[in-house]
Amino acid sequence: MTTVFDYTQEQAERFRQELHELLRIPSVSTDPDYAPEVRRAADWLAAHMRNIGLDAEVIATEGHPLVYAEWLNAGEDVPTVLVYGHYDVQPAQKEDGWDSEPFEPVEHDGQIWARGATDDKGQFFTHVKAVEALLKTEGKLPVNVKFLIEGEEESGGAAVSAFVKSHPEKLTADACVISDGGMSRDDQPIITSSVRGISQMELRVSGPKQDIHSGMYGGTVHNPLLALAQIIAQLHNPDGSIAVPGFYDDMLPLSEYERVEIAKNPMTEAEWRAETGAPQPWGEPDYSLQERIGARPTLEITGMAGGYYQAGYKTIVPQNAYAKIICRLVANQQPHDIYEKIRDYVGQITPPTVKSEVIDAAGALAAQMDITGPAMQAAVRAYEKGWGYTPIFQREGGTLPIVADLQSTLNMPVVLMGFGLNSDNLHGPNEHYRIDLFHRGIDTAINFLRECTTL
Ligand SMILES: [Zn+2]
């Protein structure tokens, strides 16, 4: 009898040829010229999923289509797993520095080279092939499975966010799994236990009614650029913590258990130096570098502007000064509330000699998963059996709004189990995916579905 793992071995070559077919479709979501290709990728995927025995449909949205598929024959008393992924890709052209055509996949040096190989076509496809292998060898799946594969993750993801909110019953599941990430070493898989949110705003400081002569009025008018610098300098305390009153109020405490988990994969100062190129670390001394990146919120000045900065010098007191501020938030902090706290504090510390204004821009919620929960622990066992190594939990410094959408709207744990490497050149030229990791991902995905029977 052919076991499921015999099958994945026997069919390995064909699995990759099918992935190549999908990789050949340049589903670049950000460029409207490629919209027909995005649509073609969605159609290809839905047809492929039907072929392996799923009910699949392409769902039109205001943006690019979603692909939804399901197999719900495991029974009502058996858990349901939702697989999320994205079939769209970042733009790529050979001239960007590729050694081969980005949409003509090639295999050499143990890698598949193509745009989307690891982000995310190759990674979500592991779950599709896991389902196929189980259906073909066992005639059924251990749990009910739903797929939601979107087509605009690389260009905002507005459609999927709206769909999640408008169709919660269609997506109901006991856990969601996402394979769209990497690890730094293949023998140290990582389950992401949180993603940060974001709050963005612009700070404007104005003084005189227009740019004025610095010889005639300088020394009597508070220079808006100086005032902006003085305001910004008060947003942090000397130890690097954020001085805005109430900024940390809603945060969940960082548990000892989690600090131990985070410490298992520390970022050393040497690594930090090599990656950043900055002379010395900065920031809250009570938290490790890794904790500052994933478990603490930040307030960054991401741009400043004002006055004259062309060739030579202009003798003015400028009318205006601007700064853009982006906060990375942790779970439970609300983007708009953080904006209001910053706005109110800036209002208090703005001297009467200038005027200030803080303008809110789009934000995104953070999400934090319970690492002791059954879905996360099922993922740990799946890695041990399918990947061959025990994963560690790590907090992610970046923002993935879909995670908060799924977790808060659908109230389900989201398991972020990446099957790629951080060195896969995602978003850059020569994106690649290690062939053995693609196959290990399939085996891990099979084990994950089997471990989910106890959710
Ligand atoms: Zn991705």
PDB file of C-alpha atoms in Angstrom, residues 84-345:
ATOM      1  CA  TYR A  84      -4.316  31.317   3.889  1.00  0.00           C
ATOM      2  CA  GLY A  85      -1.790  32.277   1.203  1.00  0.00           C
ATOM      3  CA  HIS A  86      -1.294  34.630  -1.724  1.00  0.00           C
ATOM      4  CA  TYR A  87      -0.828  33.843  -5.400  1.00  0.00           C
ATOM      5  CA  ASP A  88       0.235  37.364  -6.416  1.00  0.00           C
ATOM      6  CA  VAL A  89       3.882  38.375  -6.572  1.00  0.00           C
ATOM      7  CA  GLN A  90       6.164  41.393  -6.485  1.00  0.00           C
ATOM      8  CA  PRO A  91       7.192  42.889  -9.833  1.00  0.00           C
ATOM      9  CA  ALA A  92      10.314  41.420 -11.472  1.00  0.00           C
ATOM     10  CA  GLN A  93      12.244  42.011 -14.673  1.00  0.00           C
ATOM     11  CA  LYS A  94      15.438  40.387 -15.859  1.00  0.00           C
ATOM     12  CA  GLU A  95      17.089  43.843 -15.979  1.00  0.00           C
ATOM     13  CA  ASP A  96      16.684  44.155 -12.191  1.00  0.00           C
ATOM     14  CA  GLY A  97      19.678  41.854 -11.891  1.00  0.00           C
ATOM     15  CA  TRP A  98      18.211  38.399 -12.451  1.00  0.00           C
ATOM     16  CA  ASP A  99      20.462  35.679 -13.855  1.00  0.00           C
ATOM     17  CA  SER A 100      17.490  34.087 -15.622  1.00  0.00           C
ATOM     18  CA  GLU A 101      14.009  35.192 -16.628  1.00  0.00           C
ATOM     19  CA  PRO A 102      11.982  35.720 -13.416  1.00  0.00           C
ATOM     20  CA  PHE A 103       8.853  34.108 -14.893  1.00  0.00           C
ATOM     21  CA  GLU A 104      10.631  31.160 -16.513  1.00  0.00           C
ATOM     22  CA  PRO A 105      11.464  28.966 -13.536  1.00  0.00           C
ATOM     23  CA  VAL A 106      14.705  26.999 -13.666  1.00  0.00           C
ATOM     24  CA  GLU A 107      16.195  24.487 -11.247  1.00  0.00           C
ATOM     25  CA  HIS A 108      19.872  24.380 -10.436  1.00  0.00           C
ATOM     26  CA  ASP A 109      22.062  24.296  -7.335  1.00  0.00           C
ATOM     27  CA  GLY A 110      19.242  22.613  -5.451  1.00  0.00           C
ATOM     28  CA  GLN A 111      16.963  25.624  -5.882  1.00  0.00           C
ATOM     29  CA  ILE A 112      13.966  26.726  -7.909  1.00  0.00           C
ATOM     30  CA  TRP A 113      14.707  30.178  -9.324  1.00  0.00           C
ATOM     31  CA  ALA A 114      11.651  32.319 -10.122  1.00  0.00           C
ATOM     32  CA  ARG A 115       9.624  35.246  -8.827  1.00  0.00           C
ATOM     33  CA  GLY A 116       7.164  33.822  -6.294  1.00  0.00           C
ATOM     34  CA  ALA A 117       9.178  30.628  -5.729  1.00  0.00           C
ATOM     35  CA  THR A 118       9.227  31.217  -1.976  1.00  0.00           C
ATOM     36  CA  ASP A 119       6.859  34.232  -1.623  1.00  0.00           C
ATOM     37  CA  ASP A 120       4.347  32.821  -1.656  1.00  0.00           C
ATOM     38  CA  LYS A 121       3.457  30.416  -4.462  1.00  0.00           C
ATOM     39  CA  GLY A 122       5.966  27.762  -3.469  1.00  0.00           C
ATOM     40  CA  GLN A 123       5.048  27.969   0.195  1.00  0.00           C
ATOM     41  CA  PHE A 124       1.250  27.886   0.031  1.00  0.00           C
ATOM     42  CA  PHE A 125       1.439  25.195  -2.671  1.00  0.00           C
ATOM     43  CA  THR A 126       2.927  22.828  -0.062  1.00  0.00           C
ATOM     44  CA  HIS A 127      -0.494  22.776   1.615  1.00  0.00           C
ATOM     45  CA  VAL A 128      -2.258  22.105  -1.697  1.00  0.00           C
ATOM     46  CA  LYS A 129       0.038  19.150  -2.367  1.00  0.00           C
ATOM     47  CA  ALA A 130      -0.360  17.905   1.228  1.00  0.00           C
ATOM     48  CA  VAL A 131      -4.119  17.780   0.718  1.00  0.00           C
ATOM     49  CA  GLU A 132      -3.709  16.034  -2.639  1.00  0.00           C
ATOM     50  CA  ALA A 133      -1.378  13.397  -1.165  1.00  0.00           C
ATOM     51  CA  LEU A 134      -3.782  12.622   1.681  1.00  0.00           C
ATOM     52  CA  LEU A 135      -6.828  12.459  -0.598  1.00  0.00           C
ATOM     53  CA  LYS A 136      -5.060  10.258  -3.149  1.00  0.00           C
ATOM     54  CA  THR A 137      -3.658   7.745  -0.649  1.00  0.00           C
ATOM     55  CA  GLU A 138      -6.242   7.763   2.146  1.00  0.00           C
ATOM     56  CA  GLY A 139      -9.323   8.945   0.284  1.00  0.00           C
ATOM     57  CA  LYS A 140     -10.008  11.560   2.937  1.00  0.00           C
ATOM     58  CA  LEU A 141      -8.471  14.264   5.092  1.00  0.00           C
ATOM     59  CA  PRO A 142      -8.045  13.998   8.871  1.00  0.00           C
ATOM     60  CA  VAL A 143      -9.790  17.372   9.290  1.00  0.00           C
ATOM     61  CA  ASN A 144     -11.981  19.663   7.220  1.00  0.00           C
ATOM     62  CA  VAL A 145      -9.916  22.060   5.146  1.00  0.00           C
ATOM     63  CA  LYS A 146     -10.618  25.476   3.625  1.00  0.00           C
ATOM     64  CA  PHE A 147      -8.276  27.502   1.449  1.00  0.00           C
ATOM     65  CA  LEU A 148      -8.322  31.264   1.061  1.00  0.00           C
ATOM     66  CA  ILE A 149      -5.645  32.331  -1.412  1.00  0.00           C
ATOM     67  CA  GLU A 150      -5.653  36.032  -2.212  1.00  0.00           C
ATOM     68  CA  GLY A 151      -4.296  37.999  -5.159  1.00  0.00           C
ATOM     69  CA  GLU A 152      -3.213  41.336  -3.743  1.00  0.00           C
ATOM     70  CA  GLU A 153      -1.112  40.684  -0.675  1.00  0.00           C
ATOM     71  CA  GLU A 154       1.797  42.482  -2.316  1.00  0.00           C
ATOM     72  CA  SER A 155      -0.354  45.540  -3.031  1.00  0.00           C
ATOM     73  CA  GLY A 156      -2.340  46.174   0.117  1.00  0.00           C
ATOM     74  CA  GLY A 157      -4.710  43.229   0.566  1.00  0.00           C
ATOM     75  CA  ALA A 158      -7.837  45.396   0.822  1.00  0.00           C
ATOM     76  CA  ALA A 159     -10.074  42.812  -0.877  1.00  0.00           C
ATOM     77  CA  VAL A 160      -9.239  39.955   1.462  1.00  0.00           C
ATOM     78  CA  SER A 161      -9.677  42.153   4.512  1.00  0.00           C
ATOM     79  CA  ALA A 162     -13.151  43.198   3.328  1.00  0.00           C
ATOM     80  CA  PHE A 163     -14.024  39.573   2.470  1.00  0.00           C
ATOM     81  CA  VAL A 164     -12.999  38.299   5.894  1.00  0.00           C
ATOM     82  CA  LYS A 165     -15.247  40.899   7.513  1.00  0.00           C
ATOM     83  CA  SER A 166     -18.218  40.277   5.196  1.00  0.00           C
ATOM     84  CA  HIS A 167     -18.060  36.443   5.049  1.00  0.00           C
ATOM     85  CA  PRO A 168     -17.064  35.263   8.527  1.00  0.00           C
ATOM     86  CA  GLU A 169     -19.322  32.178   8.354  1.00  0.00           C
ATOM     87  CA  LYS A 170     -17.731  30.957   5.108  1.00  0.00           C
ATOM     88  CA  LEU A 171     -14.282  31.120   6.675  1.00  0.00           C
ATOM     89  CA  THR A 172     -15.148  29.708  10.087  1.00  0.00           C
ATOM     90  CA  ALA A 173     -12.428  27.327  11.247  1.00  0.00           C
ATOM     91  CA  ASP A 174     -10.672  26.156  14.393  1.00  0.00           C
ATOM     92  CA  ALA A 175      -7.293  27.435  13.250  1.00  0.00           C
ATOM     93  CA  CYS A 176      -5.703  29.244  10.354  1.00  0.00           C
ATOM     94  CA  VAL A 177      -2.286  28.285   9.025  1.00  0.00           C
ATOM     95  CA  ILE A 178      -0.104  30.612   6.949  1.00  0.00           C
ATOM     96  CA  SER A 179       3.165  29.593   5.326  1.00  0.00           C
ATOM     97  CA  ASP A 180       4.579  32.852   4.033  1.00  0.00           C
ATOM     98  CA  GLY A 181       7.780  33.390   5.922  1.00  0.00           C
ATOM     99  CA  GLY A 182      11.261  32.224   6.563  1.00  0.00           C
ATOM    100  CA  MET A 183      13.836  31.077   9.037  1.00  0.00           C
ATOM    101  CA  SER A 184      17.500  31.959   9.138  1.00  0.00           C
ATOM    102  CA  ARG A 185      18.639  28.300   9.293  1.00  0.00           C
ATOM    103  CA  ASP A 186      16.829  25.225   8.017  1.00  0.00           C
ATOM    104  CA  ASP A 187      17.547  23.355  11.281  1.00  0.00           C
ATOM    105  CA  GLN A 188      15.800  26.019  13.342  1.00  0.00           C
ATOM    106  CA  PRO A 189      12.224  26.398  12.165  1.00  0.00           C
ATOM    107  CA  ILE A 190      10.317  29.324  13.588  1.00  0.00           C
ATOM    108  CA  ILE A 191       6.675  29.765  14.476  1.00  0.00           C
ATOM    109  CA  THR A 192       5.821  33.442  14.563  1.00  0.00           C
ATOM    110  CA  SER A 193       3.976  34.170  17.780  1.00  0.00           C
ATOM    111  CA  SER A 194       3.104  37.805  17.150  1.00  0.00           C
ATOM    112  CA  VAL A 195       3.163  40.484  14.495  1.00  0.00           C
ATOM    113  CA  ARG A 196       3.294  44.191  15.199  1.00  0.00           C
ATOM    114  CA  GLY A 197       0.689  46.721  14.208  1.00  0.00           C
ATOM    115  CA  ILE A 198       1.294  50.180  12.865  1.00  0.00           C
ATOM    116  CA  SER A 199       0.126  53.749  13.464  1.00  0.00           C
ATOM    117  CA  GLN A 200       1.181  56.420  10.983  1.00  0.00           C
ATOM    118  CA  MET A 201       0.855  60.201  11.190  1.00  0.00           C
ATOM    119  CA  GLU A 202       2.305  63.467  10.018  1.00  0.00           C
ATOM    120  CA  LEU A 203       3.380  66.269  12.345  1.00  0.00           C
ATOM    121  CA  ARG A 204       3.257  69.801  10.951  1.00  0.00           C
ATOM    122  CA  VAL A 205       4.703  72.834  12.715  1.00  0.00           C
ATOM    123  CA  SER A 206       4.134  76.322  11.384  1.00  0.00           C
ATOM    124  CA  GLY A 207       5.322  79.757  12.458  1.00  0.00           C
ATOM    125  CA  PRO A 208       5.336  82.946  10.365  1.00  0.00           C
ATOM    126  CA  LYS A 209       2.749  83.544   7.643  1.00  0.00           C
ATOM    127  CA  GLN A 210       5.381  82.785   4.976  1.00  0.00           C
ATOM    128  CA  ASP A 211       9.155  82.265   4.702  1.00  0.00           C
ATOM    129  CA  ILE A 212      10.635  85.477   6.116  1.00  0.00           C
ATOM    130  CA  HIS A 213      14.039  87.254   6.076  1.00  0.00           C
ATOM    131  CA  SER A 214      16.298  85.840   8.772  1.00  0.00           C
ATOM    132  CA  GLY A 215      18.211  89.137   9.015  1.00  0.00           C
ATOM    133  CA  MET A 216      15.099  91.208   9.570  1.00  0.00           C
ATOM    134  CA  TYR A 217      13.151  88.825  11.828  1.00  0.00           C
ATOM    135  CA  GLY A 218      15.525  86.052  12.958  1.00  0.00           C
ATOM    136  CA  GLY A 219      15.927  85.985  16.735  1.00  0.00           C
ATOM    137  CA  THR A 220      12.351  87.199  17.234  1.00  0.00           C
ATOM    138  CA  VAL A 221      10.456  84.392  15.484  1.00  0.00           C
ATOM    139  CA  HIS A 222      10.589  80.800  16.794  1.00  0.00           C
ATOM    140  CA  ASN A 223      11.980  78.857  13.842  1.00  0.00           C
ATOM    141  CA  PRO A 224       9.494  76.032  13.018  1.00  0.00           C
ATOM    142  CA  LEU A 225      12.324  73.640  12.155  1.00  0.00           C
ATOM    143  CA  LEU A 226      13.909  74.251  15.547  1.00  0.00           C
ATOM    144  CA  ALA A 227      10.519  73.916  17.273  1.00  0.00           C
ATOM    145  CA  LEU A 228       9.870  70.667  15.393  1.00  0.00           C
ATOM    146  CA  ALA A 229      13.238  69.326  16.548  1.00  0.00           C
ATOM    147  CA  GLN A 230      12.456  70.375  20.132  1.00  0.00           C
ATOM    148  CA  ILE A 231       9.067  68.627  20.020  1.00  0.00           C
ATOM    149  CA  ILE A 232      10.510  65.476  18.474  1.00  0.00           C
ATOM    150  CA  ALA A 233      13.294  65.381  21.027  1.00  0.00           C
ATOM    151  CA  GLN A 234      10.670  65.079  23.771  1.00  0.00           C
ATOM    152  CA  LEU A 235       8.944  62.025  22.278  1.00  0.00           C
ATOM    153  CA  HIS A 236      11.530  59.668  23.798  1.00  0.00           C
ATOM    154  CA  ASN A 237      13.088  59.457  27.253  1.00  0.00           C
ATOM    155  CA  PRO A 238      16.879  59.358  27.582  1.00  0.00           C
ATOM    156  CA  ASP A 239      16.751  55.544  27.974  1.00  0.00           C
ATOM    157  CA  GLY A 240      15.026  55.123  24.595  1.00  0.00           C
ATOM    158  CA  SER A 241      11.549  54.467  25.997  1.00  0.00           C
ATOM    159  CA  ILE A 242       8.643  56.476  24.602  1.00  0.00           C
ATOM    160  CA  ALA A 243       7.676  59.549  26.636  1.00  0.00           C
ATOM    161  CA  VAL A 244       4.124  59.942  25.314  1.00  0.00           C
ATOM    162  CA  PRO A 245       1.811  59.584  28.353  1.00  0.00           C
ATOM    163  CA  GLY A 246      -0.214  56.358  28.272  1.00  0.00           C
ATOM    164  CA  PHE A 247       1.678  54.957  25.282  1.00  0.00           C
ATOM    165  CA  TYR A 248       2.352  51.625  27.004  1.00  0.00           C
ATOM    166  CA  ASP A 249      -0.924  51.421  28.972  1.00  0.00           C
ATOM    167  CA  ASP A 250      -2.793  48.835  26.902  1.00  0.00           C
ATOM    168  CA  MET A 251       0.110  46.471  26.244  1.00  0.00           C
ATOM    169  CA  LEU A 252      -0.090  42.895  27.436  1.00  0.00           C
ATOM    170  CA  PRO A 253       2.780  41.986  29.773  1.00  0.00           C
ATOM    171  CA  LEU A 254       5.640  39.947  28.346  1.00  0.00           C
ATOM    172  CA  SER A 255       5.564  36.626  30.206  1.00  0.00           C
ATOM    173  CA  GLU A 256       8.648  34.963  31.632  1.00  0.00           C
ATOM    174  CA  TYR A 257       7.890  31.882  29.500  1.00  0.00           C
ATOM    175  CA  GLU A 258       7.984  34.011  26.378  1.00  0.00           C
ATOM    176  CA  ARG A 259      11.152  35.795  27.381  1.00  0.00           C
ATOM    177  CA  VAL A 260      12.770  32.378  27.706  1.00  0.00           C
ATOM    178  CA  GLU A 261      11.478  31.401  24.229  1.00  0.00           C
ATOM    179  CA  ILE A 262      12.746  34.648  22.707  1.00  0.00           C
ATOM    180  CA  ALA A 263      16.135  34.167  24.344  1.00  0.00           C
ATOM    181  CA  LYS A 264      16.519  30.796  22.585  1.00  0.00           C
ATOM    182  CA  ASN A 265      17.213  32.599  19.326  1.00  0.00           C
ATOM    183  CA  PRO A 266      18.982  35.773  20.421  1.00  0.00           C
ATOM    184  CA  MET A 267      20.279  38.385  18.066  1.00  0.00           C
ATOM    185  CA  THR A 268      23.898  38.902  19.057  1.00  0.00           C
ATOM    186  CA  GLU A 269      25.445  42.338  18.976  1.00  0.00           C
ATOM    187  CA  ALA A 270      27.779  41.172  16.194  1.00  0.00           C
ATOM    188  CA  GLU A 271      24.823  40.031  14.066  1.00  0.00           C
ATOM    189  CA  TRP A 272      23.031  43.263  14.808  1.00  0.00           C
ATOM    190  CA  ARG A 273      26.107  45.258  13.771  1.00  0.00           C
ATOM    191  CA  ALA A 274      26.549  43.285  10.538  1.00  0.00           C
ATOM    192  CA  GLU A 275      22.888  43.643   9.577  1.00  0.00           C
ATOM    193  CA  THR A 276      22.389  47.311  10.462  1.00  0.00           C
ATOM    194  CA  GLY A 277      25.834  48.799   9.923  1.00  0.00           C
ATOM    195  CA  ALA A 278      25.084  51.221  12.775  1.00  0.00           C
ATOM    196  CA  PRO A 279      27.884  51.963  15.289  1.00  0.00           C
ATOM    197  CA  GLN A 280      26.179  50.891  18.534  1.00  0.00           C
ATOM    198  CA  PRO A 281      22.843  49.517  19.687  1.00  0.00           C
ATOM    199  CA  TRP A 282      20.282  51.974  21.012  1.00  0.00           C
ATOM    200  CA  GLY A 283      17.031  51.520  22.870  1.00  0.00           C
ATOM    201  CA  GLU A 284      15.511  50.300  26.075  1.00  0.00           C
ATOM    202  CA  PRO A 285      18.268  48.716  28.171  1.00  0.00           C
ATOM    203  CA  ASP A 286      15.865  46.428  30.081  1.00  0.00           C
ATOM    204  CA  TYR A 287      15.008  44.515  26.911  1.00  0.00           C
ATOM    205  CA  SER A 288      17.209  42.376  24.689  1.00  0.00           C
ATOM    206  CA  LEU A 289      17.715  43.334  21.041  1.00  0.00           C
ATOM    207  CA  GLN A 290      15.296  40.585  19.995  1.00  0.00           C
ATOM    208  CA  GLU A 291      12.685  41.765  22.507  1.00  0.00           C
ATOM    209  CA  ARG A 292      13.007  45.367  21.349  1.00  0.00           C
ATOM    210  CA  ILE A 293      12.356  44.249  17.766  1.00  0.00           C
ATOM    211  CA  GLY A 294       9.343  42.022  18.343  1.00  0.00           C
ATOM    212  CA  ALA A 295       7.893  42.532  21.793  1.00  0.00           C
ATOM    213  CA  ARG A 296       8.167  46.298  22.321  1.00  0.00           C
ATOM    214  CA  PRO A 297       6.433  49.106  20.453  1.00  0.00           C
ATOM    215  CA  THR A 298       8.453  51.807  18.742  1.00  0.00           C
ATOM    216  CA  LEU A 299       8.046  55.404  17.651  1.00  0.00           C
ATOM    217  CA  GLU A 300      10.165  56.278  14.626  1.00  0.00           C
ATOM    218  CA  ILE A 301      10.663  59.590  12.875  1.00  0.00           C
ATOM    219  CA  THR A 302      10.697  58.345   9.316  1.00  0.00           C
ATOM    220  CA  GLY A 303      11.169  61.675   7.568  1.00  0.00           C
ATOM    221  CA  MET A 304      11.624  65.398   8.220  1.00  0.00           C
ATOM    222  CA  ALA A 305      11.326  68.289   5.827  1.00  0.00           C
ATOM    223  CA  GLY A 306      11.227  72.065   5.711  1.00  0.00           C
ATOM    224  CA  GLY A 307      13.109  75.198   4.725  1.00  0.00           C
ATOM    225  CA  TYR A 308      15.661  75.382   1.966  1.00  0.00           C
ATOM    226  CA  TYR A 309      17.868  72.459   1.004  1.00  0.00           C
ATOM    227  CA  GLN A 310      18.940  73.142  -2.584  1.00  0.00           C
ATOM    228  CA  ALA A 311      22.388  74.382  -3.652  1.00  0.00           C
ATOM    229  CA  GLY A 312      23.840  77.183  -1.569  1.00  0.00           C
ATOM    230  CA  TYR A 313      22.032  78.920   1.309  1.00  0.00           C
ATOM    231  CA  LYS A 314      18.864  80.890   1.706  1.00  0.00           C
ATOM    232  CA  THR A 315      18.639  83.378   4.580  1.00  0.00           C
ATOM    233  CA  ILE A 316      15.150  82.654   5.845  1.00  0.00           C
ATOM    234  CA  VAL A 317      13.123  81.664   8.812  1.00  0.00           C
ATOM    235  CA  PRO A 318      10.939  79.010   7.124  1.00  0.00           C
ATOM    236  CA  GLN A 319       7.184  79.053   7.423  1.00  0.00           C
ATOM    237  CA  ASN A 320       6.693  75.307   7.997  1.00  0.00           C
ATOM    238  CA  ALA A 321       8.383  72.136   9.185  1.00  0.00           C
ATOM    239  CA  TYR A 322       7.167  68.582   8.741  1.00  0.00           C
ATOM    240  CA  ALA A 323       7.861  65.160  10.180  1.00  0.00           C
ATOM    241  CA  LYS A 324       6.403  61.733   9.485  1.00  0.00           C
ATOM    242  CA  ILE A 325       5.990  59.423  12.444  1.00  0.00           C
ATOM    243  CA  ILE A 326       5.399  55.689  12.320  1.00  0.00           C
ATOM    244  CA  CYS A 327       4.810  53.633  15.435  1.00  0.00           C
ATOM    245  CA  ARG A 328       5.137  49.850  15.424  1.00  0.00           C
ATOM    246  CA  LEU A 329       2.572  48.571  17.895  1.00  0.00           C
ATOM    247  CA  VAL A 330       2.194  45.398  19.891  1.00  0.00           C
ATOM    248  CA  ALA A 331      -0.957  43.458  20.674  1.00  0.00           C
ATOM    249  CA  ASN A 332      -3.786  45.375  22.332  1.00  0.00           C
ATOM    250  CA  GLN A 333      -2.525  48.819  21.321  1.00  0.00           C
ATOM    251  CA  GLN A 334      -5.015  50.519  19.005  1.00  0.00           C
ATOM    252  CA  PRO A 335      -3.608  52.544  16.075  1.00  0.00           C
ATOM    253  CA  HIS A 336      -6.088  55.412  16.418  1.00  0.00           C
ATOM    254  CA  ASP A 337      -5.747  55.578  20.180  1.00  0.00           C
ATOM    255  CA  ILE A 338      -1.962  55.792  19.851  1.00  0.00           C
ATOM    256  CA  TYR A 339      -2.402  58.573  17.303  1.00  0.00           C
ATOM    257  CA  GLU A 340      -4.652  60.484  19.744  1.00  0.00           C
ATOM    258  CA  LYS A 341      -2.161  60.088  22.581  1.00  0.00           C
ATOM    259  CA  ILE A 342       0.653  61.439  20.426  1.00  0.00           C
ATOM    260  CA  ARG A 343      -1.549  64.262  19.110  1.00  0.00           C
ATOM    261  CA  ASP A 344      -2.546  65.327  22.632  1.00  0.00           C
ATOM    262  CA  TYR A 345       1.009  65.145  23.948  1.00  0.00           C
TER     263      TYR A 345
END
